[in-house]
Coordinates of C-alpha atoms in Angstrom, one line a residue:
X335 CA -25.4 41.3 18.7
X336 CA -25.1 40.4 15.2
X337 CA -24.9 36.4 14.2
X338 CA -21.9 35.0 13.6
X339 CA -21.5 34.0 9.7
X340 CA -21.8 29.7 9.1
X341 CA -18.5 29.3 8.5
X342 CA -17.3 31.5 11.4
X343 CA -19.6 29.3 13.6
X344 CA -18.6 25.8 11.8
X345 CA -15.0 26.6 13.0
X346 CA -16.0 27.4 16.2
X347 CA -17.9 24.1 17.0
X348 CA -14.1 22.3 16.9
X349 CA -11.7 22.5 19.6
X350 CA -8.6 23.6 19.1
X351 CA -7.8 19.3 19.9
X352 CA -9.9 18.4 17.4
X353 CA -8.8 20.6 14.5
X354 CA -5.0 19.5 15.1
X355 CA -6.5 15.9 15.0
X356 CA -8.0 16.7 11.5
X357 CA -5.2 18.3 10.4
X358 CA -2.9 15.6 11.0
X359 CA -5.0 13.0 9.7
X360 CA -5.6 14.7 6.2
X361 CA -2.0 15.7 5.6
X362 CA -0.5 12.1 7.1
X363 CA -3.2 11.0 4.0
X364 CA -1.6 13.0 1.4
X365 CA 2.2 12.1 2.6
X366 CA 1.1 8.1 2.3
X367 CA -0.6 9.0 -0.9
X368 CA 2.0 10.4 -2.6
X369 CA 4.6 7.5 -1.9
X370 CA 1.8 4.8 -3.5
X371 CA 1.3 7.7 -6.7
X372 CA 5.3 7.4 -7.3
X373 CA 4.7 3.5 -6.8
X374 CA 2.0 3.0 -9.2
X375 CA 3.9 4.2 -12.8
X376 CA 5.5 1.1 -13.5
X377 CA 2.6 -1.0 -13.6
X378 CA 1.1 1.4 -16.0
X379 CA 4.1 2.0 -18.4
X380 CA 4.8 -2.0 -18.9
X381 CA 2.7 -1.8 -21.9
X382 CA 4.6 0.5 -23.2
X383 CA 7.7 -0.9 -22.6
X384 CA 6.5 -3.9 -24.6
X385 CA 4.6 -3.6 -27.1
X386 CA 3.1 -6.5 -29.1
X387 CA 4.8 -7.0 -32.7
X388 CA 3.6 -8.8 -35.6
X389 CA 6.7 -11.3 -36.3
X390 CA 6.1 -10.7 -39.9
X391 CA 6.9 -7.2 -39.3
X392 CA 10.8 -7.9 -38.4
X393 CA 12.6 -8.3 -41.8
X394 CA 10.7 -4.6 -42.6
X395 CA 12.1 -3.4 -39.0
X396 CA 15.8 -4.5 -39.5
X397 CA 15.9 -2.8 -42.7
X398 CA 14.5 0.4 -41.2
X399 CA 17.3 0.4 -38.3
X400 CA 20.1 -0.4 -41.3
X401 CA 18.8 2.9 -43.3
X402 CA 18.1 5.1 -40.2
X403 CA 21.8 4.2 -38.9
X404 CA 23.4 5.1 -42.4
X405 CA 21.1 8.6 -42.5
X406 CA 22.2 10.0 -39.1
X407 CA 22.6 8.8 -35.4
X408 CA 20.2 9.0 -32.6
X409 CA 19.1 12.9 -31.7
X410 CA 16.2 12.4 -29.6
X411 CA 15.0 9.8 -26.9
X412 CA 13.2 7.0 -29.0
X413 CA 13.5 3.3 -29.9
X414 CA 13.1 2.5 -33.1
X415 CA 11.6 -1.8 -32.1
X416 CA 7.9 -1.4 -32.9
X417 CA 8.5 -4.4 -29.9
X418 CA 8.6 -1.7 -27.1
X419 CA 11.7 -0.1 -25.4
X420 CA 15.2 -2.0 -25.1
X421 CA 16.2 -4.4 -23.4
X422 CA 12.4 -4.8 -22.7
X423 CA 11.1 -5.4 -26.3
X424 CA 12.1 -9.4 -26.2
X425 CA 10.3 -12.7 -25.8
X426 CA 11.1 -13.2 -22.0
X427 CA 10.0 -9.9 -21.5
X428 CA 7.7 -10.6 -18.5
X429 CA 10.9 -12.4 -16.8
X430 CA 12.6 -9.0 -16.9
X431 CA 9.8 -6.9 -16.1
X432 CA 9.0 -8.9 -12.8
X433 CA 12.9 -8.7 -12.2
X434 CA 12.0 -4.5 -11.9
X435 CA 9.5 -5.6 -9.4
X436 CA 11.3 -8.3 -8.0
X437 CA 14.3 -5.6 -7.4
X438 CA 11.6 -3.0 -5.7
X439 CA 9.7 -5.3 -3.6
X440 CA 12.8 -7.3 -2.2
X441 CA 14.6 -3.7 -1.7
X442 CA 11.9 -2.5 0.4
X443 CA 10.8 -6.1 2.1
X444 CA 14.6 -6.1 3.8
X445 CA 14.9 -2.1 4.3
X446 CA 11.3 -2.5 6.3
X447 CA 12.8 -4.9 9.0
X448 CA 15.6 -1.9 9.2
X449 CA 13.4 1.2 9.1
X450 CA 10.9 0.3 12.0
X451 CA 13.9 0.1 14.2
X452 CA 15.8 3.3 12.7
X453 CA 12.4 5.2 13.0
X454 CA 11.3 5.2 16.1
X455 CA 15.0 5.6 17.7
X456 CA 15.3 9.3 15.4
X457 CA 11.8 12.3 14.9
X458 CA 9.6 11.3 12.2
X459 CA 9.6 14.8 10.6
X460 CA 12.8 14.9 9.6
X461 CA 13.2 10.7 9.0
X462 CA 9.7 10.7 6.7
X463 CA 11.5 14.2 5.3
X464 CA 14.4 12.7 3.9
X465 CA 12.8 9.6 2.9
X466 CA 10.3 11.4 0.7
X467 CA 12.9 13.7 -1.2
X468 CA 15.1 10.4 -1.7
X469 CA 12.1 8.4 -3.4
X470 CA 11.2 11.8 -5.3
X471 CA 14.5 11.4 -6.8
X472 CA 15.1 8.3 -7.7
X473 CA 11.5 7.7 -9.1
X474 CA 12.6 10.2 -11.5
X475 CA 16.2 8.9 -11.7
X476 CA 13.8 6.2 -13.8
X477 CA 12.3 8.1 -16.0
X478 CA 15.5 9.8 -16.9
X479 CA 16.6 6.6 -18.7
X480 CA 14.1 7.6 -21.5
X481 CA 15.0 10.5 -21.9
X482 CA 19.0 9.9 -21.8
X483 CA 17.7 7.2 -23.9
X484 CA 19.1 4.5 -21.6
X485 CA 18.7 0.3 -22.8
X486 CA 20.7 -1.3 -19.6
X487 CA 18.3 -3.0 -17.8
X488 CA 20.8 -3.0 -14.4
X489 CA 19.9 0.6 -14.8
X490 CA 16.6 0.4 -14.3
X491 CA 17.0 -2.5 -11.6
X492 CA 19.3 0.0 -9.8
X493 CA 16.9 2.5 -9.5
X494 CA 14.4 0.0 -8.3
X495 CA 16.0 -1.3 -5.2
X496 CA 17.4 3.0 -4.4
X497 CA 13.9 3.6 -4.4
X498 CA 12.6 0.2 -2.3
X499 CA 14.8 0.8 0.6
X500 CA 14.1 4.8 0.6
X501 CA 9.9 4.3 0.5
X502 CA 10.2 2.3 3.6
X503 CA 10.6 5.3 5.9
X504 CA 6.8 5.7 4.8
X505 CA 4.1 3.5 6.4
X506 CA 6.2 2.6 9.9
X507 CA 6.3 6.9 10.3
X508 CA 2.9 7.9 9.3
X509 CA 1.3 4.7 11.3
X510 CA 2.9 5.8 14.1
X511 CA 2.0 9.6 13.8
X512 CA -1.5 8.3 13.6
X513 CA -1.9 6.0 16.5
X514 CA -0.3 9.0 18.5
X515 CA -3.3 11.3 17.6
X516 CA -5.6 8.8 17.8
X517 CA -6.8 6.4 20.2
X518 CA -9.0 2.9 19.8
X519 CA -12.7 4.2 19.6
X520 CA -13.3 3.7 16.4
X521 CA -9.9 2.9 15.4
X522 CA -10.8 0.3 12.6
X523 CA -13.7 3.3 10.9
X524 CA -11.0 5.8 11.3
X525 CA -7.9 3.7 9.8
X526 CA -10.0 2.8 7.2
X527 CA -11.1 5.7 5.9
X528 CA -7.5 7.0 6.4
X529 CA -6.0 3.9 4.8
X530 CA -7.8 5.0 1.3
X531 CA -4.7 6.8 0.9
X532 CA -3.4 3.7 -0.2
X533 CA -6.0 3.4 -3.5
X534 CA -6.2 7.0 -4.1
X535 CA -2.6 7.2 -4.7
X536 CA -2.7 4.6 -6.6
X537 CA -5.7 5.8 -8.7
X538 CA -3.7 9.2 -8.8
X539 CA -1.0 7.7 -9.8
X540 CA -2.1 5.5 -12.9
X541 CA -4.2 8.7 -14.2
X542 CA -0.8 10.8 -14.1
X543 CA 1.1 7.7 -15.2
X544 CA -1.3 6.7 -18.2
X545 CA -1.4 10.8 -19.6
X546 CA 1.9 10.3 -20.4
X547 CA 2.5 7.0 -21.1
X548 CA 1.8 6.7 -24.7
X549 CA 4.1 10.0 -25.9
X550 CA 6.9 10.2 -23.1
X551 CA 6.7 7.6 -20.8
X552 CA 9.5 9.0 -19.0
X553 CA 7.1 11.9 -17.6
X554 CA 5.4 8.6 -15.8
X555 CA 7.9 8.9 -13.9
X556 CA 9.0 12.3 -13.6
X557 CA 6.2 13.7 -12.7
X558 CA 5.3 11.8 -9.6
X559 CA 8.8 11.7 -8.4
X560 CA 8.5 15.7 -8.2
X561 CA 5.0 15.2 -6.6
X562 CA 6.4 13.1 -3.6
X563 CA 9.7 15.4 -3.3
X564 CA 7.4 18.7 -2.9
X565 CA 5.2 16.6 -0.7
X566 CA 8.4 16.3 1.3
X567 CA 9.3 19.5 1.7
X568 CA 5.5 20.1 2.8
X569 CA 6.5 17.1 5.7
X570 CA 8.8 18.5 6.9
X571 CA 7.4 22.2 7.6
X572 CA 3.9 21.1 8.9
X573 CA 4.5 17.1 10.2
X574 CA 3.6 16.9 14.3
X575 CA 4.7 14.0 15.4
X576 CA 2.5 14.2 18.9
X577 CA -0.3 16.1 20.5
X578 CA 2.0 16.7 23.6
X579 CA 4.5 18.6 21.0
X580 CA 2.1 21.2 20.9
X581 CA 0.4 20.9 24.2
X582 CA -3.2 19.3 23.1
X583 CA -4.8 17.1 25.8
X584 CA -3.9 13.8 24.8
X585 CA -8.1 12.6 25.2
X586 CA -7.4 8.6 24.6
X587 CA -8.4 7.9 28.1
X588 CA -11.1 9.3 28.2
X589 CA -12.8 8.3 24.9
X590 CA -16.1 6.4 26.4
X591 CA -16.2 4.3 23.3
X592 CA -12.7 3.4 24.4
X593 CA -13.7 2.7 28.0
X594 CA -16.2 0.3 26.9
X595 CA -13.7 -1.8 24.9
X596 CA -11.6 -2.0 27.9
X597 CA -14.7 -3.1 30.3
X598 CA -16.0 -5.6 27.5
X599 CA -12.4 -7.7 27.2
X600 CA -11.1 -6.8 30.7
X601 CA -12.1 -11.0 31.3
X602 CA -11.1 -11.9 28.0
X603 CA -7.8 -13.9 26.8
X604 CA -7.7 -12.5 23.6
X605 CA -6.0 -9.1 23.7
X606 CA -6.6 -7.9 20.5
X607 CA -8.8 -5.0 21.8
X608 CA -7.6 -4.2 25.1
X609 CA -5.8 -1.1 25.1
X610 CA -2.6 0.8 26.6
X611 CA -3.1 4.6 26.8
X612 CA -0.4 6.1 25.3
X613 CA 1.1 8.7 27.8
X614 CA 4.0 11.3 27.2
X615 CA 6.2 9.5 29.6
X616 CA 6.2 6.1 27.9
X617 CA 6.9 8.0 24.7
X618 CA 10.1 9.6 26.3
X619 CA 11.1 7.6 29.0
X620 CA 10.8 4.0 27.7
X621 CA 13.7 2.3 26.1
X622 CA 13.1 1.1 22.3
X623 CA 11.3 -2.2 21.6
X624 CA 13.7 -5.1 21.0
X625 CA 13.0 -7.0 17.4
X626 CA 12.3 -10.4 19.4
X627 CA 10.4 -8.2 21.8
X628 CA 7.9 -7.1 19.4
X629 CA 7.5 -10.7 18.0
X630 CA 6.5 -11.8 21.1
X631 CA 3.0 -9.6 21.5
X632 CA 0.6 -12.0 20.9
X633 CA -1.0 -12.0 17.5
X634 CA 2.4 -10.1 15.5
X635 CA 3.5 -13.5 14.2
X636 CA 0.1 -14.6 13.0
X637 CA -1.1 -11.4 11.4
X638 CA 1.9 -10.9 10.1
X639 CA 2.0 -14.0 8.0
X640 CA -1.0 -13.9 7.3
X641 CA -0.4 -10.2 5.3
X642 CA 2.2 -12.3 3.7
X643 CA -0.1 -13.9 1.9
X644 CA -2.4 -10.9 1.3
X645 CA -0.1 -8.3 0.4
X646 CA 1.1 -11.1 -2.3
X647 CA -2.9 -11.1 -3.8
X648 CA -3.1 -7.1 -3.4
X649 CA 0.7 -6.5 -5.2
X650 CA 0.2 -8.7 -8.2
X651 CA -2.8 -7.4 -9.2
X652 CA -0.8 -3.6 -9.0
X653 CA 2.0 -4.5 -10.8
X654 CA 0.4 -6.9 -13.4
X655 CA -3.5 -5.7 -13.4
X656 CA -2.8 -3.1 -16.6
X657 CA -0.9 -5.5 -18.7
X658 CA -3.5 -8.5 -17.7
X659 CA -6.3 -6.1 -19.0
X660 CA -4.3 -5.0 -22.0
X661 CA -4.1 -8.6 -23.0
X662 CA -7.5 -9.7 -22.2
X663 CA -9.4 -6.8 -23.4
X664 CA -6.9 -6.0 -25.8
X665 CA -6.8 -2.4 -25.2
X666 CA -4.0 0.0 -25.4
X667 CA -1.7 0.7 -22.0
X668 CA -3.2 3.8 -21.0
X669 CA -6.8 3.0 -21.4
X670 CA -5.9 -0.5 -19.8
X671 CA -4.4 1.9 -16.8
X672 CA -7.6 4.2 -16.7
X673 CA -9.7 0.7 -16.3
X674 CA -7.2 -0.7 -13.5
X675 CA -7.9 1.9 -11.1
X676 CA -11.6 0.9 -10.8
X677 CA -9.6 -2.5 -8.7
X678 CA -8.4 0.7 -5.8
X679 CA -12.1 2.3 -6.4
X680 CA -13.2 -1.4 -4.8
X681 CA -10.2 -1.2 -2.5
X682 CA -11.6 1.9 -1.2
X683 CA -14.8 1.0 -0.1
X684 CA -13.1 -2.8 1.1
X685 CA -11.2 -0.6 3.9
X686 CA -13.5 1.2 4.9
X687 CA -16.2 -1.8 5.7
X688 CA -13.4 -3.9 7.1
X689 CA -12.4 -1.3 9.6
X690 CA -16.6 -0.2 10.2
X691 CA -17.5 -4.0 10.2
X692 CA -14.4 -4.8 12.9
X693 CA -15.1 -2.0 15.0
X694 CA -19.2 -2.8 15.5
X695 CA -18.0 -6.8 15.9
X696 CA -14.8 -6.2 17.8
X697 CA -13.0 -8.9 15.9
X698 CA -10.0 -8.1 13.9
X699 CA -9.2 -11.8 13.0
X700 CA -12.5 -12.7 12.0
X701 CA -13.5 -10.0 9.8
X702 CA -10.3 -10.5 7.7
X703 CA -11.0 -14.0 7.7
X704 CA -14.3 -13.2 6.2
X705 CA -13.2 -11.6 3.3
X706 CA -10.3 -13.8 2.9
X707 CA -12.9 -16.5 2.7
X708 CA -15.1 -14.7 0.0
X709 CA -12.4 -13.4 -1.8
X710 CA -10.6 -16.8 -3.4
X711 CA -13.9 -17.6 -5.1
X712 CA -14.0 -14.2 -6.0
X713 CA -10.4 -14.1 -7.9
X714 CA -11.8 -17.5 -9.9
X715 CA -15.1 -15.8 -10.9
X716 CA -13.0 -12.1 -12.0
X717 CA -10.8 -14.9 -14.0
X718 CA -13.8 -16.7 -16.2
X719 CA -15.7 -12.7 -16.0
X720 CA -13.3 -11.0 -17.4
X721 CA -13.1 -12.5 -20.6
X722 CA -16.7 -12.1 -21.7
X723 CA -16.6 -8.6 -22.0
X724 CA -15.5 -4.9 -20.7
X725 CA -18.8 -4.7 -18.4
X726 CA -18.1 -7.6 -17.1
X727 CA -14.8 -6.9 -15.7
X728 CA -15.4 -3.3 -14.7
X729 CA -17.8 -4.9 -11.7
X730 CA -15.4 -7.8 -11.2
X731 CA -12.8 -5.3 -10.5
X732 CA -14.6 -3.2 -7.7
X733 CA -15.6 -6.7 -6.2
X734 CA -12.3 -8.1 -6.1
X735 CA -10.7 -4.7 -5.1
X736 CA -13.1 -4.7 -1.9
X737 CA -12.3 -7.7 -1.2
X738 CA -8.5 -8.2 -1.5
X739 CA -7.9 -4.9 -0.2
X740 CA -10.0 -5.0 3.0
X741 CA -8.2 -7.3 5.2
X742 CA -4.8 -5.9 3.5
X743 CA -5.5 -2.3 5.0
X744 CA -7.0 -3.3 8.1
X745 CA -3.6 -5.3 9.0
X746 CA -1.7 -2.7 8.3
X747 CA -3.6 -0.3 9.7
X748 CA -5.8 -0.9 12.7
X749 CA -4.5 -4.4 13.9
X750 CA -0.6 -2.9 13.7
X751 CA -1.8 0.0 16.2
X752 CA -3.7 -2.5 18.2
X753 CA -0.5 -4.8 18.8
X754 CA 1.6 -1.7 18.9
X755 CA -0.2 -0.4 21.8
X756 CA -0.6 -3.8 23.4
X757 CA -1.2 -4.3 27.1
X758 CA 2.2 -5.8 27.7
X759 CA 3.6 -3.2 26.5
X760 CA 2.7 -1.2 29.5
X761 CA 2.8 2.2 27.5
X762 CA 5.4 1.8 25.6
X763 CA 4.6 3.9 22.5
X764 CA 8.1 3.7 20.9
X765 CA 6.9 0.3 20.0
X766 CA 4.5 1.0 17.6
X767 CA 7.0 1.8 14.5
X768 CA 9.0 -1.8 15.3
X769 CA 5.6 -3.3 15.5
X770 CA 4.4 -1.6 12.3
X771 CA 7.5 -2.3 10.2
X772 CA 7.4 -5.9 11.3
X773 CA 4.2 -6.7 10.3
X774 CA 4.4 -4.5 7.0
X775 CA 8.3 -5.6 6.5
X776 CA 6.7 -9.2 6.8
X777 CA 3.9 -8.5 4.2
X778 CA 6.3 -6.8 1.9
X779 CA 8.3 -10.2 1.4
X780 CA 5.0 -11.5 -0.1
X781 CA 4.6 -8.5 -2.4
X782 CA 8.0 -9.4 -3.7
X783 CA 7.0 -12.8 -4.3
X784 CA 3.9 -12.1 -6.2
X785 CA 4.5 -10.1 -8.9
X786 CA 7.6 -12.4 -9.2
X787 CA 5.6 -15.5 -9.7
X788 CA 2.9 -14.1 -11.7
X789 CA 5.9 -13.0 -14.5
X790 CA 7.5 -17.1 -14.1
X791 CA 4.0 -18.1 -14.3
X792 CA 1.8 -15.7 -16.9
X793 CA 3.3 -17.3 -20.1
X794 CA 1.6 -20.6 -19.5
X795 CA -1.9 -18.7 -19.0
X796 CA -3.0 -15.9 -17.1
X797 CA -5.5 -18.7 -15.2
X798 CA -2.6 -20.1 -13.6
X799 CA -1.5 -16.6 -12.1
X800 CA -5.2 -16.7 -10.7
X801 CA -5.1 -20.1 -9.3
X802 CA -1.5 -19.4 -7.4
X803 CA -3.1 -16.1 -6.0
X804 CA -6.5 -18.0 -4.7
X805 CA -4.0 -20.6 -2.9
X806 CA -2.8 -17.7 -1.5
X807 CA -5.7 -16.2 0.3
X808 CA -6.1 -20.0 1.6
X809 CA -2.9 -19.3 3.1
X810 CA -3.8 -15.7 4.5
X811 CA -6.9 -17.8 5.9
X812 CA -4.8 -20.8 7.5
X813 CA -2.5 -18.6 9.2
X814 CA -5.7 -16.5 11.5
X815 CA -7.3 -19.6 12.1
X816 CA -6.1 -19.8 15.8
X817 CA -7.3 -16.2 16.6
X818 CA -10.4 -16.4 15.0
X819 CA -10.9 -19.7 17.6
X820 CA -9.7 -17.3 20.5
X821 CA -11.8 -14.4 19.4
X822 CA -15.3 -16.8 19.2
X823 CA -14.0 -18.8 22.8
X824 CA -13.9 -15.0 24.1
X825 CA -17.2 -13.5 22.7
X826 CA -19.0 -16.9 24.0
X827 CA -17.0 -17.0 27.4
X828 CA -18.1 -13.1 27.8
X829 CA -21.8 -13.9 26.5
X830 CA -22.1 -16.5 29.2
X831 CA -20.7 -14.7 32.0
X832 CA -23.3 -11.6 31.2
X833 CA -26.0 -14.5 31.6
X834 CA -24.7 -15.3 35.2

């Protein structure tokens, strides 16, 4: 009998369980990818919207626009201020480029409460489906004001807040889609791998972005818009919202890894880790979670403000890092947006330990904490850094992005399917996508206020944005201070009762 070729025999060491599982997890990857690549433009084509004019230069400027009005109108998308693009090329310019961030971040803060609560009461195929094609096209709708050479900045805003309520049919679908397929062994490694989505959409989208951004910044936009609307499509004919839809042994109970959390915290107050199997007849037969039901799983309120404060650090520094470069290293925006994405390389690798570092500890709280701890010295240090040269801020930009990011994604990620699956819960997986979109929802009103601030506070310094962001890891840090007391009282009460 002859031998079976490699990759004949590679296939063949997977069951059919295990393929699905790999299937979901690299396509609910891409979806979540795409929504942060059609996310990401704006940060990148600020520089181009203002651009930095000599003052000198504006007597020669006005008589340009006096002889180009008298030799013939307007045929093609451009504006003629070397100062950027109208309204955009004046001196509060960072006030009205935080308002387009502002509008975004507040849109999707409010439509998060709202989506958790819509999504888990219709399928997520068709619910992520229609989300997806609606962000495709009003992404685009952006980009369409250069080329129907539109100067109203309620335009732009308008577009903005469309596009903040429609991307939050994203992360409560997805987050649930994965904690379906996958149970807690190794849920933090798992998440945190998956969760680089978040960086490599955003390193997607600045590359994409920053081609464009220098000749028709309106492609920035474009472009990715038809990326996520084609990714939409490819939802909604492949998306499987459950293993039981298709029949595949639902394995969480019998994961060993899984059955050891539950005997090591079966004693144990803190609940972080103890798990609810997630069955086909709590998915079906359970009513939907209540909004003050959800809140009262132990750990939702405290996580959840603490993300707050982290998704403020994590948000500024994608809506502002490119222009901070561009003014600092005084580069041009889209070798400022090439540079930025070395801050989601970091982020990358900060998921990925937080979730590998949780899992081998069993701590959640305390291995945010960590970095939260390490990372406000950090932010000072990438502030006094970056100024003394491009090397220098290249390695400040992977620390920092390990660092801010990590506890960001594991919240997100791991902890929301932890307290989404919560004992009390008593199988209840409808609750996950409340859960999720309460904690993110929660978080998202801190990315509103972030990027905000750092456009009231960046023209009296760019170290003042950095000090307001370091008080607000403190913040992040305060708020888990009761659960990293419960999780130490735990692993010492379980120490001492494996001494008696």
């Amino acid at each position: 009998m002859a031998q079976l070729p490699p990759g004949i025999r590679f296939i063949t060491a997977f069951s059919r369980d295990q393929w699905y599982r790999a299937f979901i997890f690299s396509l609910t990857f891409l979806l979540y990818a795409s929504f942060h690549l059609s996310r990401k433009p704006i940060s990148i084509v600020k520089g181009e919207l203002h651009k930095h004019c000599a003052a000198s230069h504006e007597v020669e400027l006005n008589s340009y626009k006096e002889y180009a009005a008298q030799i013939q109108p307007v045929k093609k998308p451009s504006n003629i201020s070397q100062c950027g693009w109208e309204p955009f090329d004046k001196n509060n310019y960072k006030q009205l480029l935080g308002a387009l961030d502002y509008s975004f971040l507040c849109a999707y803060a409010v439509g998060m409460y709202l989506s958790g609560l819509i999504g888990e009461r219709l399928p997520i195929r068709y619910y992520l489906t229609v989300g997806m094609l609606a962000s495709g096209l009003f992404t685009a709708m952006f980009g369409l004001g250069y080329f129907c050479n539109i100067h109203n900045l309620w335009f732009y805003i308008m577009a903005q807040i469309a596009n903040g309520l429609v991307q939050t049919t994203g992360w409560p679908s997805v987050v649930t889609c994965i904690g379906n397929w996958f149970g807690k062994g190794r849920r933090g490694l798992i998440m945190g791998i998956w969760n680089s989505h978040t960086s490599v959409g955003n390193i997607l989208g600045s590359l994409i972005a920053a081609y464009w951004v220098s000749t028709c910044w309106g492609l920035s936009f474009v472009v990715p818009g038809i990326i996520i609307a084609v990714m939409g499509i490819v939802c909604f004919l492949f998306l499987i919202e459950h293993p039981k839809d298709i029949s595949c042994s639902c394995t969480l109970s019998s994961d060993p890894e899984m059955q050891h959390l539950l005997t090591d915290n079966e004693n144990c107050s803190v609940s972080l880790n103890s798990n609810t199997v997630i069955t086909g007849e709590g998915r079906h037969g359970t009513a939907a979670i209540s909004f003050l039901g959800a809140l009262r799983i132990p750990g939702v309120i405290e996580f959840s403000l603490c993300l707050l404060f982290a998704k403020l650090v994590s948000y500024t520094f994608l809506f502002w890092l490119p222009l901070y470069i561009t003014n600092v290293e005084h580069l041009d925006a889209k070798r400022a947006g090439d540079l930025s994405t070395l801050f989601d390389v970091g982020g990358i690798f900060g998921g990925i330990l937080a979730g590998l570092i949780s899992d081998r500890l069993e701590k959640r709280a305390s291995t945010c904490g960590m970095m939260l701890l390490f990372a406000a010295p950090t932010l000072y240090m990438f502030s006094a850094v970056s100024k003394m040269g491009l090397e220098a801020t290249v390695v400040m930009l992977l620390i920092s992005g390990a660092l801010v990011n990590g506890p960001y994604a594991l919240i997100t990620t791991a902890v929301s399917a932890d307290l989404g699956t919560h004992k009390s819960l008593k199988g209840n997986a409808r609750a996950l996508s409340t859960v999720t979109a309460i904690i993110d929802g929660t978080g998202s009103v801190g990315a509103a206020l972030g990027p905000l601030l750092a456009g009231l506070i960046s023209p009296s310094g760019w170290n003042n944005v950095f000090y307001m962001l370091m008080m607000a890891d403190a913040c992040a840090l305060l708020f888990l201070l009761r659960l990293i007391q419960k999780e130490l009282r735990c692993n010492a009460d379980h120490t001492l009762f494996k001494e008696h």
